[in-house]
Coordinates of C-alpha atoms and ligand atoms in Angstrom, one line a residue:
M1 CA 0.0 0.0 0.0
E2 CA 1.8 3.1 -1.3
A3 CA 0.5 5.7 1.2
L4 CA 1.6 3.5 4.1
K5 CA 5.0 2.8 2.6
K6 CA 5.5 6.6 2.1
A7 CA 4.5 7.3 5.7
I8 CA 7.0 4.6 6.9
Q9 CA 9.8 6.1 4.8
E10 CA 9.1 9.7 5.6
R11 CA 7.8 9.5 9.2
G12 CA 9.1 6.2 10.6
N13 CA 12.4 5.9 12.6
V14 CA 14.6 2.8 12.3
L15 CA 15.7 2.2 15.9
S16 CA 17.8 -0.8 15.2
D17 CA 18.1 -3.7 12.7
H18 CA 15.0 -5.1 14.2
V19 CA 12.8 -2.3 15.5
L20 CA 10.9 0.4 13.6
K21 CA 9.3 3.3 15.4
V22 CA 6.1 4.6 14.0
D23 CA 4.9 6.8 16.9
S24 CA 4.1 9.7 14.6
F25 CA 1.3 8.1 12.7
L26 CA 0.3 4.7 14.3
N27 CA 1.6 3.9 17.8
H28 CA 1.2 7.2 19.6
Q29 CA -0.1 10.1 17.4
V30 CA -2.6 8.6 15.0
D31 CA -2.9 9.7 11.3
V32 CA -6.7 9.3 11.0
E33 CA -6.7 9.8 7.2
L34 CA -4.1 7.1 6.8
M35 CA -6.1 4.8 9.2
A36 CA -9.2 5.3 7.1
A37 CA -7.2 4.3 4.0
I38 CA -5.8 1.3 5.8
G39 CA -9.3 0.3 7.0
T40 CA -10.6 0.6 3.4
E41 CA -7.8 -1.6 2.1
F42 CA -8.4 -4.4 4.7
A43 CA -12.1 -4.2 4.0
K44 CA -11.5 -4.6 0.3
R45 CA -9.1 -7.6 0.8
F46 CA -11.5 -9.4 3.1
A47 CA -14.7 -8.4 1.4
D48 CA -15.6 -11.9 0.4
E49 CA -15.0 -13.5 3.9
Q50 CA -18.4 -12.6 5.6
I51 CA -16.5 -11.3 8.6
T52 CA -18.7 -11.1 11.7
K53 CA -16.1 -9.8 14.2
V54 CA -12.8 -8.0 14.0
L55 CA -10.4 -8.9 16.8
T56 CA -7.2 -7.0 17.8
I57 CA -5.0 -6.4 20.8
E58 CA -4.8 -3.2 22.8
S59 CA -3.6 -0.7 22.4
S60 CA -1.8 -0.2 19.0
G61 CA -4.0 -2.5 17.0
I62 CA -7.1 -0.5 17.8
A63 CA -6.7 2.4 15.5
P64 CA -6.3 0.5 12.2
S65 CA -8.7 -2.2 13.1
F66 CA -11.4 0.3 14.2
M67 CA -11.4 1.6 10.6
A68 CA -11.4 -1.9 9.1
A69 CA -14.3 -2.9 11.3
H70 CA -16.2 0.3 10.3
Y71 CA -15.9 -0.5 6.6
L72 CA -16.6 -4.2 7.1
E73 CA -19.7 -3.2 9.2
S74 CA -18.6 -5.5 12.0
P75 CA -18.0 -5.0 15.7
L76 CA -14.5 -4.6 16.9
I77 CA -13.2 -6.5 19.9
F78 CA -9.8 -5.7 21.4
A79 CA -8.1 -8.3 23.7
R80 CA -7.0 -6.8 26.9
K81 CA -3.5 -7.2 28.2
K82 CA -4.5 -6.7 31.8
K83 CA -7.5 -8.3 33.3
S84 CA -9.8 -5.4 34.1
L85 CA -11.4 -5.3 37.6
T86 CA -14.8 -5.7 36.1
M87 CA -13.8 -8.9 34.2
N88 CA -14.5 -12.1 36.1
D89 CA -13.7 -15.7 35.0
H90 CA -16.1 -15.3 32.1
V91 CA -13.1 -14.8 29.7
Y92 CA -11.0 -16.6 27.2
V93 CA -7.3 -16.3 28.0
S94 CA -4.1 -17.0 26.1
Q95 CA -0.5 -16.2 26.6
V96 CA 1.6 -13.9 24.4
Y97 CA 5.4 -14.0 24.6
S98 CA 7.1 -10.8 23.6
F99 CA 10.6 -11.2 22.2
T100 CA 11.3 -7.5 22.6
K101 CA 10.2 -7.4 26.3
Q102 CA 11.3 -11.0 26.9
E103 CA 8.1 -11.6 29.0
T104 CA 4.9 -13.6 28.7
N105 CA 1.6 -11.8 29.3
D106 CA -2.0 -13.1 29.5
I107 CA -4.5 -11.6 27.1
T108 CA -8.2 -11.9 27.7
V109 CA -11.5 -11.5 25.8
S110 CA -14.9 -11.7 27.5
K111 CA -16.9 -14.7 26.5
D112 CA -19.8 -12.3 25.8
F113 CA -18.3 -11.0 22.6
L114 CA -17.0 -14.1 20.7
Q115 CA -19.2 -17.1 19.9
A116 CA -19.0 -20.3 17.9
G117 CA -20.0 -19.5 14.4
D118 CA -18.2 -16.1 14.3
R119 CA -16.0 -15.5 11.3
V120 CA -13.1 -13.5 12.8
L121 CA -10.6 -11.2 11.1
I122 CA -7.6 -10.7 13.3
I123 CA -5.7 -7.4 12.8
D124 CA -2.5 -6.1 14.4
D125 CA -0.2 -3.2 13.8
F126 CA 3.0 -5.3 13.4
L127 CA 3.9 -8.9 12.6
A128 CA 7.3 -9.8 13.9
N129 CA 7.5 -13.4 15.4
G130 CA 3.8 -14.0 15.2
Q131 CA 3.2 -14.4 19.0
A132 CA 0.5 -11.8 19.3
A133 CA -1.4 -13.2 16.3
K134 CA -0.9 -16.7 17.7
G135 CA -2.4 -15.7 21.1
L136 CA -5.4 -14.1 19.3
I137 CA -5.9 -17.2 17.2
E138 CA -6.0 -19.3 20.3
I139 CA -8.7 -17.1 21.8
V140 CA -10.8 -17.5 18.6
E141 CA -10.3 -21.3 18.8
Q142 CA -11.4 -21.3 22.5
A143 CA -14.6 -19.6 21.4
G144 CA -15.2 -22.3 18.7
A145 CA -15.2 -19.5 16.1
S146 CA -13.1 -19.5 12.9
V147 CA -10.2 -17.3 11.8
S148 CA -11.0 -15.9 8.3
G149 CA -7.7 -14.2 8.0
V150 CA -5.0 -12.1 9.6
G151 CA -4.5 -8.5 8.5
I152 CA -1.2 -6.8 9.4
V153 CA -0.3 -3.1 8.9
I154 CA 3.5 -3.6 8.9
E155 CA 5.1 -7.0 8.5
K156 CA 8.8 -7.4 9.2
S157 CA 9.3 -10.2 6.7
F158 CA 12.8 -10.9 8.0
Q159 CA 11.3 -12.3 11.2
N160 CA 9.4 -15.6 11.2
G161 CA 5.8 -14.6 12.0
R162 CA 4.5 -15.1 8.5
K163 CA 6.1 -18.5 8.2
L164 CA 4.6 -19.6 11.6
L165 CA 1.1 -18.5 10.6
E166 CA 1.3 -19.8 7.0
E167 CA 2.4 -23.2 8.2
Q168 CA -0.8 -23.3 10.2
G169 CA -2.8 -22.5 7.0
Y170 CA -3.9 -18.9 7.8
R171 CA -4.3 -16.3 5.2
I172 CA -2.2 -13.2 5.9
E173 CA -2.6 -9.9 4.3
S174 CA 0.1 -7.3 5.1
L175 CA -0.2 -3.8 3.8
A176 CA 3.6 -3.1 4.0
R177 CA 6.2 -5.8 4.0
I178 CA 9.7 -4.9 5.2
A179 CA 12.6 -7.0 3.8
A180 CA 15.2 -5.4 6.0
L181 CA 16.0 -2.6 8.4
S182 CA 19.6 -1.8 8.2
D183 CA 21.8 1.3 8.2
G184 CA 18.8 3.3 9.3
Q185 CA 17.0 2.5 6.1
V186 CA 13.7 0.7 5.4
R187 CA 13.8 -1.7 2.5
F188 CA 10.5 -3.1 1.3
I189 CA 10.0 -6.6 -0.1
E190 CA 9.0 -5.2 -3.6
D191 CA 12.3 -3.2 -3.6
R192 CA 14.2 -6.4 -4.2
L193 CA 12.3 -7.1 -7.4
T194 CA 13.2 -3.8 -9.1
Ligands
5GP1 P1 5.0 -10.6 17.4 O1 4.0 -11.0 18.4 O2 4.6 -10.8 16.0 O3 6.4 -11.1 17.7 O4 5.2 -9.0 17.6 C1 4.1 -8.2 17.2 C2 3.8 -7.2 18.4 O5 5.0 -6.6 18.9 C3 3.0 -6.1 17.8 O6 1.7 -6.1 18.5 C4 3.7 -4.8 18.1 O7 3.1 -4.1 19.1 C5 5.1 -5.2 18.7 N1 6.2 -5.0 17.7 C6 7.0 -6.0 17.1 N2 7.9 -5.4 16.4 C7 7.7 -4.1 16.4 C8 8.4 -2.9 15.8 O8 9.4 -3.0 15.1 N3 7.9 -1.7 16.1 C9 6.8 -1.5 16.9 N4 6.4 -0.3 17.1 N5 6.2 -2.6 17.5 C10 6.6 -3.8 17.3

């Protein structure tokens, strides 16, 4: 998606060979126009999937998935990283390991909002090693619902998340695929073909 790639090139910061900072339009300040375009693109790609729920993880997945859910005319659910005081045991729980933080956290979704028969589109801001997506998939499975696909805003294709999910047979749609982050530069997958 060209507008997203342009935003990454012009407004992203390469923090290291593994980490891209996009606080200026996605992870802290949010470019609402760009989110609308991202939501439109996800809705177009998954238009034939009869999505009944969009599922993401707080907090950075919320902005892009909110717009996708809007255009897909579906509710949006965000998994919580901390169990809220008003959440009892009526929840689905899975564990997400973060390579960057080197810690495992529970994520939870209330049983009220996901049911067997739901066709779920999972959306997240980044795909790195696939652990967040895997945790969300496990929650969908606990509900007896089905995963119709995984939509990713920025995929770091040099990490193994896509491989992990594709091996399990999931459809992944990434709007920007990064081949490498090195020397402070972002190189996209397509760049290698030209
Ligand atoms: P995974 O679970 O696929 O290993 O990592 C994805 C999660 O880690 C995303 O939800 C995202 O919040 C975070 N993440 C991974 N890599 C990056 C990165 O390069 N930049 C930012 N801002 N977040 C990242």
